[in-house]
Short mmCIF file of C-alpha atoms in Angstrom, two decimals:
data_model
loop_
_atom_site.label_atom_id
_atom_site.label_comp_id
_atom_site.label_asym_id
_atom_site.label_seq_id
_atom_site.Cartn_x
_atom_site.Cartn_y
_atom_site.Cartn_z
CA UNK A 1 -6.90 28.27 -2.52
CA UNK A 2 -7.54 24.71 -3.25
CA UNK A 3 -8.23 22.77 0.58
CA UNK A 4 -5.13 20.48 1.39
CA UNK A 5 -5.50 17.39 3.61
CA UNK A 6 -2.95 14.68 4.34
CA UNK A 7 -2.77 11.12 4.33
CA UNK A 8 -0.42 9.27 6.22
CA UNK A 9 0.71 5.52 6.16
CA UNK A 10 2.88 5.36 9.43
CA UNK A 11 5.69 5.07 7.35
CA UNK A 12 8.90 2.75 8.66
CA UNK A 13 12.38 3.87 7.58
CA UNK A 14 15.91 2.06 7.95
CA UNK A 15 16.16 4.02 10.58
CA UNK A 16 12.42 4.04 12.44
CA UNK A 17 11.57 1.12 14.05
CA UNK A 18 7.59 0.50 13.21
CA UNK A 19 6.63 2.37 17.15
CA UNK A 20 8.31 5.20 16.55
CA UNK A 21 6.93 5.66 13.13
CA UNK A 22 3.37 5.34 14.94
CA UNK A 23 4.34 7.94 17.61
CA UNK A 24 6.01 9.96 14.47
CA UNK A 25 2.39 10.32 12.95
CA UNK A 26 0.88 11.42 16.30
CA UNK A 27 4.08 14.20 16.44
CA UNK A 28 2.92 14.95 12.72
CA UNK A 29 -0.90 15.47 13.40
CA UNK A 30 0.00 17.46 16.02
CA UNK A 31 1.71 19.54 13.60
CA UNK A 32 -0.32 19.42 11.18
CA UNK A 33 -3.29 20.55 13.04
CA UNK A 34 -2.16 24.45 13.66
CA UNK A 35 -1.37 25.00 9.66
CA UNK A 36 -4.88 25.03 7.92
CA UNK A 37 -5.48 21.29 6.73
CA UNK A 38 -8.98 20.32 6.64
CA UNK A 39 -8.56 16.44 7.54
CA UNK A 40 -5.78 13.71 8.29
CA UNK A 41 -6.59 10.29 7.18
CA UNK A 42 -4.58 7.09 8.25
CA UNK A 43 -4.40 3.99 5.69
CA UNK A 44 -4.81 0.26 6.80
CA UNK A 45 -2.25 -2.21 5.52
CA UNK A 46 -1.01 -5.64 6.77
CA UNK A 47 2.17 -7.74 7.04
CA UNK A 48 4.29 -4.72 5.17
CA UNK A 49 7.54 -3.71 6.59
CA UNK A 50 7.06 -0.70 5.11
CA UNK A 51 4.21 0.64 6.97
CA UNK A 52 3.54 0.46 10.74
CA UNK A 53 -0.35 1.37 10.85
CA UNK A 54 -2.80 -1.61 9.82
CA UNK A 55 -5.51 -0.64 12.30
CA UNK A 56 -6.65 3.21 11.53
CA UNK A 57 -9.61 3.08 13.79
CA UNK A 58 -6.83 2.83 17.08
CA UNK A 59 -4.83 5.55 15.32
CA UNK A 60 -7.90 7.88 14.65
CA UNK A 61 -9.12 8.09 18.44
CA UNK A 62 -4.99 8.78 19.28
CA UNK A 63 -4.55 11.48 17.01
CA UNK A 64 -8.59 13.17 17.51
CA UNK A 65 -7.16 13.17 21.20
CA UNK A 66 -4.45 15.57 20.67
CA UNK A 67 -5.89 17.01 17.86
CA UNK A 68 -8.49 20.59 17.55
CA UNK A 69 -8.77 21.47 14.38
CA UNK A 70 -8.37 18.89 11.73
CA UNK A 71 -10.83 16.22 10.78
CA UNK A 72 -9.71 12.67 11.24
CA UNK A 73 -10.54 9.25 9.54
CA UNK A 74 -9.31 6.70 7.46
CA UNK A 75 -7.85 6.50 4.23
CA UNK A 76 -9.36 3.70 3.94
CA UNK A 77 -10.50 0.35 6.33
CA UNK A 78 -10.27 -2.36 3.82
CA UNK A 79 -14.21 -3.40 4.06
CA UNK A 80 -13.63 -7.16 3.01
CA UNK A 81 -11.08 -7.48 5.93
CA UNK A 82 -14.20 -6.37 8.57
CA UNK A 83 -17.35 -7.30 9.42
CA UNK A 84 -19.60 -4.35 8.63
CA UNK A 85 -20.98 -4.29 12.14
CA UNK A 86 -17.42 -4.04 13.68
CA UNK A 87 -16.78 -1.15 11.44
CA UNK A 88 -20.60 0.58 12.05
CA UNK A 89 -19.96 0.38 16.04
CA UNK A 90 -16.38 1.32 15.45
CA UNK A 91 -17.08 4.47 13.83
CA UNK A 92 -19.93 5.52 15.77
CA UNK A 93 -18.26 5.53 18.88
CA UNK A 94 -15.39 7.78 17.38
CA UNK A 95 -18.25 9.72 15.65
CA UNK A 96 -19.55 10.07 19.57
CA UNK A 97 -16.46 10.71 21.29
CA UNK A 98 -15.19 13.07 18.54
CA UNK A 99 -18.34 14.32 17.24
CA UNK A 100 -17.97 16.34 13.74
CA UNK A 101 -14.25 15.27 13.52
CA UNK A 102 -14.27 11.45 12.09
CA UNK A 103 -14.62 10.13 8.79
CA UNK A 104 -15.02 6.64 7.06
CA UNK A 105 -13.01 6.07 4.30
CA UNK A 106 -13.59 2.46 2.47
CA UNK A 107 -11.56 0.50 0.30
CA UNK A 108 -12.46 -2.60 -1.47
CA UNK A 109 -8.67 -3.97 -2.06
CA UNK A 110 -7.21 -6.15 0.74
CA UNK A 111 -4.10 -3.78 1.79
CA UNK A 112 -1.89 -6.69 1.80
CA UNK A 113 -1.13 -10.12 0.11
CA UNK A 114 -3.34 -13.49 -0.37
CA UNK A 115 -2.08 -15.40 2.77
CA UNK A 116 -2.47 -12.12 5.30
CA UNK A 117 -6.16 -11.43 3.07
CA UNK A 118 -7.41 -15.44 4.10
CA UNK A 119 -5.77 -15.01 7.57
CA UNK A 120 -7.68 -11.30 8.39
CA UNK A 121 -10.97 -13.18 6.95
CA UNK A 122 -11.25 -16.63 7.51
CA UNK A 123 -13.05 -16.50 10.33
CA UNK A 124 -15.47 -13.93 8.58
CA UNK A 125 -18.03 -15.23 6.43
CA UNK A 126 -16.85 -15.39 3.14
CA UNK A 127 -18.44 -14.87 -0.18
CA UNK A 128 -16.95 -15.87 -3.46
CA UNK A 129 -15.47 -13.44 -5.80
CA UNK A 130 -15.59 -9.30 -4.66
CA UNK A 131 -18.26 -8.84 -1.97
CA UNK A 132 -17.17 -5.49 -1.57
CA UNK A 133 -21.10 -3.96 -3.00
CA UNK A 134 -22.58 -6.51 -0.63
CA UNK A 135 -20.85 -5.30 2.36
CA UNK A 136 -21.25 -1.72 1.88
CA UNK A 137 -25.10 -2.29 1.72
CA UNK A 138 -24.51 -4.35 4.98
CA UNK A 139 -22.91 -1.30 6.35
CA UNK A 140 -25.30 1.10 5.35
CA UNK A 141 -28.23 -0.88 6.99
CA UNK A 142 -27.04 -0.79 10.25
CA UNK A 143 -26.83 3.07 9.45
CA UNK A 144 -30.46 3.18 8.41
CA UNK A 145 -31.94 0.02 10.36
CA UNK A 146 -34.05 -1.10 7.79
CA UNK A 147 -33.35 -4.26 7.63
CA UNK A 148 -37.01 -6.36 6.83
CA UNK A 149 -38.99 -7.85 9.27
CA UNK A 150 -38.30 -11.72 10.05
CA UNK A 151 -34.47 -10.90 8.75
CA UNK A 152 -31.61 -12.22 11.37
CA UNK A 153 -30.27 -8.67 11.72
CA UNK A 154 -33.72 -6.98 12.23
CA UNK A 155 -33.58 -6.42 16.33
CA UNK A 156 -29.51 -5.78 16.08
CA UNK A 157 -28.74 -2.61 17.11
CA UNK A 158 -24.88 -1.29 16.25
CA UNK A 159 -24.06 0.92 19.21
CA UNK A 160 -24.32 3.78 20.39
CA UNK A 161 -27.54 3.71 18.75
CA UNK A 162 -27.91 8.03 19.82
CA UNK A 163 -24.86 8.73 17.27
CA UNK A 164 -24.64 8.58 13.12
CA UNK A 165 -22.06 7.62 11.27
CA UNK A 166 -19.43 9.51 10.43
CA UNK A 167 -19.34 10.64 5.94
CA UNK A 168 -18.82 8.06 4.30
CA UNK A 169 -15.89 8.13 1.41
CA UNK A 170 -15.27 5.62 -1.18
CA UNK A 171 -11.31 5.51 -2.07
CA UNK A 172 -10.36 3.98 -5.53
CA UNK A 173 -7.67 3.85 -7.74
CA UNK A 174 -9.74 3.16 -10.89
CA UNK A 175 -12.93 3.78 -12.50
CA UNK A 176 -14.89 1.45 -10.31
CA UNK A 177 -14.86 2.89 -7.11
CA UNK A 178 -15.92 6.62 -9.04
CA UNK A 179 -18.71 5.03 -10.81
CA UNK A 180 -19.82 3.47 -7.60
CA UNK A 181 -19.20 6.61 -5.45
CA UNK A 182 -21.74 8.63 -7.60
CA UNK A 183 -24.29 6.53 -7.82
CA UNK A 184 -24.78 5.87 -4.47
CA UNK A 185 -24.38 9.56 -3.26
CA UNK A 186 -21.13 9.49 -1.05
CA UNK A 187 -17.95 11.00 -0.83
CA UNK A 188 -15.11 10.11 -3.25
CA UNK A 189 -11.10 10.13 -3.14
CA UNK A 190 -8.76 8.80 -5.84
CA UNK A 191 -5.40 7.47 -5.31
CA UNK A 192 -3.00 9.26 -8.20
CA UNK A 193 -0.27 8.39 -5.93
CA UNK A 194 -0.07 4.61 -7.11
CA UNK A 195 -2.85 4.58 -9.64
CA UNK A 196 -2.66 3.42 -13.13
CA UNK A 197 -5.86 4.80 -14.37
CA UNK A 198 -6.35 8.28 -15.37
CA UNK A 199 -7.06 10.63 -12.47
CA UNK A 200 -8.33 13.22 -14.72
CA UNK A 201 -11.01 10.46 -16.06
CA UNK A 202 -11.91 9.21 -12.60
CA UNK A 203 -12.58 12.79 -11.16
CA UNK A 204 -14.51 13.72 -14.15
CA UNK A 205 -16.46 10.75 -14.32
CA UNK A 206 -17.43 11.11 -10.75
CA UNK A 207 -18.45 14.42 -11.18
CA UNK A 208 -20.87 13.94 -13.95
CA UNK A 209 -22.64 10.68 -12.85
CA UNK A 210 -22.81 11.77 -9.29
CA UNK A 211 -26.65 11.24 -7.90
CA UNK A 212 -27.70 13.37 -4.49
CA UNK A 213 -28.31 10.86 -1.44
CA UNK A 214 -29.03 11.08 2.38
CA UNK A 215 -25.47 11.05 2.41
CA UNK A 216 -24.14 14.04 0.07
CA UNK A 217 -26.19 16.67 -1.45
CA UNK A 218 -23.65 17.01 -3.66
CA UNK A 219 -20.24 15.40 -5.08
CA UNK A 220 -16.87 16.01 -2.93
CA UNK A 221 -13.87 14.85 -4.52
CA UNK A 222 -10.34 14.31 -3.24
CA UNK A 223 -7.13 13.11 -4.95
CA UNK A 224 -4.31 11.46 -2.93
CA UNK A 225 -1.19 12.81 -4.90
CA UNK A 226 2.63 12.41 -3.54
CA UNK A 227 4.51 15.57 -2.56
CA UNK A 228 8.17 16.08 -1.65
CA UNK A 229 8.83 20.19 -0.75
CA UNK A 230 11.80 21.76 0.61
CA UNK A 231 13.46 24.82 0.33
CA UNK A 232 15.41 24.06 -3.26
CA UNK A 233 14.86 21.98 -5.94
CA UNK A 234 17.74 20.46 -5.30
CA UNK A 235 17.02 19.44 -1.33
CA UNK A 236 13.55 18.03 -2.52
CA UNK A 237 15.09 15.64 -4.96
CA UNK A 238 17.32 14.38 -2.77
CA UNK A 239 14.86 13.99 -0.24
CA UNK A 240 12.90 11.96 -2.91
CA UNK A 241 16.14 9.75 -3.59
CA UNK A 242 14.70 7.20 -0.56
CA UNK A 243 11.26 7.42 -2.98
CA UNK A 244 13.00 6.26 -5.98
CA UNK A 245 14.72 3.70 -4.63
CA UNK A 246 12.06 2.19 -2.23
CA UNK A 247 9.21 2.28 -5.67
CA UNK A 248 11.92 0.30 -7.39
CA UNK A 249 12.22 -1.92 -4.78
CA UNK A 250 8.52 -2.28 -4.40
CA UNK A 251 8.05 -2.89 -7.94
CA UNK A 252 10.45 -6.07 -7.52
CA UNK A 253 7.62 -7.27 -4.84
CA UNK A 254 10.45 -5.47 -2.13
CA UNK A 255 7.75 -4.20 0.62
CA UNK A 256 11.03 -2.74 2.51
CA UNK A 257 11.60 -0.32 4.95
CA UNK A 258 12.08 3.37 3.47
CA UNK A 259 15.71 3.99 2.74
CA UNK A 260 18.13 6.55 3.64
CA UNK A 261 18.96 9.42 1.22
CA UNK A 262 22.40 8.10 1.67
CA UNK A 263 21.51 4.69 0.77
CA UNK A 264 19.63 5.74 -2.08
CA UNK A 265 21.91 8.15 -3.63
CA UNK A 266 25.23 4.86 -2.86
CA UNK A 267 22.63 2.39 -5.44
CA UNK A 268 24.34 1.07 -8.32
CA UNK A 269 21.36 1.96 -10.62
CA UNK A 270 21.02 0.63 -13.58
CA UNK A 271 19.81 2.17 -17.26
CA UNK A 272 16.46 0.34 -16.62
CA UNK A 273 16.32 0.84 -13.38
CA UNK A 274 16.63 5.32 -13.95
CA UNK A 275 13.95 4.45 -16.59
CA UNK A 276 11.71 3.05 -14.04
CA UNK A 277 12.69 5.44 -11.76
CA UNK A 278 11.43 8.37 -14.19
CA UNK A 279 8.16 6.68 -15.15
CA UNK A 280 7.47 6.51 -11.24
CA UNK A 281 8.56 10.01 -11.05
CA UNK A 282 4.51 10.67 -13.36
CA UNK A 283 3.17 9.89 -9.51
CA UNK A 284 5.20 12.54 -7.68
CA UNK A 285 5.41 15.95 -7.26
CA UNK A 286 9.25 17.34 -6.26
CA UNK A 287 10.64 20.62 -5.57
CA UNK A 288 10.71 23.89 -3.96
CA UNK A 289 6.86 25.11 -2.92
CA UNK A 290 6.62 27.05 -6.08
CA UNK A 291 7.92 24.49 -8.16
CA UNK A 292 5.56 21.72 -6.77
CA UNK A 293 2.34 24.28 -6.76
CA UNK A 294 3.24 24.55 -10.34
CA UNK A 295 3.33 21.19 -10.98
CA UNK A 296 0.09 20.37 -9.40
CA UNK A 297 -1.62 23.15 -10.19
CA UNK A 298 -1.92 22.04 -14.00
CA UNK A 299 -3.41 18.48 -12.87
CA UNK A 300 -5.87 20.73 -9.84
CA UNK A 301 -7.07 22.45 -13.39
CA UNK A 302 -7.47 19.06 -15.51
CA UNK A 303 -9.18 16.99 -12.31
CA UNK A 304 -11.02 19.93 -10.89
CA UNK A 305 -10.54 18.15 -7.11
CA UNK A 306 -12.59 19.63 -4.62
CA UNK A 307 -9.16 18.77 -2.11
CA UNK A 308 -6.11 17.80 -2.73
CA UNK A 309 -4.60 14.90 0.10
CA UNK A 310 -1.13 15.38 -0.07
CA UNK A 311 0.80 12.16 1.71
CA UNK A 312 4.66 12.83 2.04
CA UNK A 313 7.28 10.10 2.43
CA UNK A 314 11.17 10.75 3.21
CA UNK A 315 13.40 9.22 5.73
CA UNK A 316 13.84 12.33 8.04
CA UNK A 317 10.63 13.32 10.24
CA UNK A 318 11.54 16.58 10.65
CA UNK A 319 11.86 17.01 7.28
CA UNK A 320 8.61 16.07 6.50
CA UNK A 321 6.69 17.79 8.74
CA UNK A 322 8.87 20.90 6.83
CA UNK A 323 7.65 19.62 3.85
CA UNK A 324 3.96 20.09 4.95
CA UNK A 325 4.73 23.40 6.81
CA UNK A 326 6.13 24.60 3.15
CA UNK A 327 3.37 23.35 1.23
CA UNK A 328 1.12 24.74 3.69
CA UNK A 329 2.91 28.11 2.68
CA UNK A 330 2.56 27.78 -0.64
CA UNK A 331 -1.24 26.99 -0.82
CA UNK A 332 -2.05 29.54 1.62
CA UNK A 333 -3.32 28.05 4.14
CA UNK A 334 -4.94 29.80 6.96
CA UNK A 335 -3.03 28.65 10.48
CA UNK A 336 -4.83 28.42 13.13
CA UNK A 337 -4.38 31.18 15.92
CA UNK A 338 -2.92 28.77 18.40
#
């Protein structure tokens, strides 16, 4: 069976305040740690009422400290929001504290709106246009220490200097990141759960064009998918109603906390809204474990990922934990001895 991992947004609901959502993430990670999942990644978003965590590096340290088996990483750090030296230092620190268990996933989007992105970057040395590639190059140089003689950074060292950066993964929802990840020989994670670009094209493109590097000898592609699983198809559909309404609102620019099932079921959907929901369902896998596994298998066979990374956003925290448990059983994950 294909390995499974977790992507967590620390989702805020109408019944769960942001502080409680952060604590739920730590509780979920403890739960996941004993189910056989490979890794647990935290996202970076800003100024969104629906997402509680703007600082994945802080959450990584908290979660790594209370787990033993899973790798913990960023899914991802939005590199244009940060000075590359800061990213290098923080993730070298995490790797020093939790050796062999940290991942550094990098994204090129702001993870927020334009005004907030400007506020995040206003004190950085801003370049015109998309400067992700330049920042990635600088981040790599902090690891290799190959700044040329005479460069202002030549004698600057990212501490702790006895620790390497953890594995770097490039995140994407288009063909740009798949091409870049292949060229520089890094891991690649594709965001099927919100991408408009074809996942199969991106995954195959990455694998076919991968060039071995000092970072990775062979390609490793992660496919991030949205999944909601329950004991029955009917129960899973009820849980997914919160997602349906939330996604509908997001399409209108309303990034509100996740509504309850009761609110979602009582909402008076128009025919146009129901059509939109059906369209959005192409990015969401809903049903009993057997139903979800059957649906996912078609995508797995077509895109050939090395790993599935699952995001489950439901209103009830215990239902979310159960969804991951059922999925682990369906995919035959080996639980830890604990």
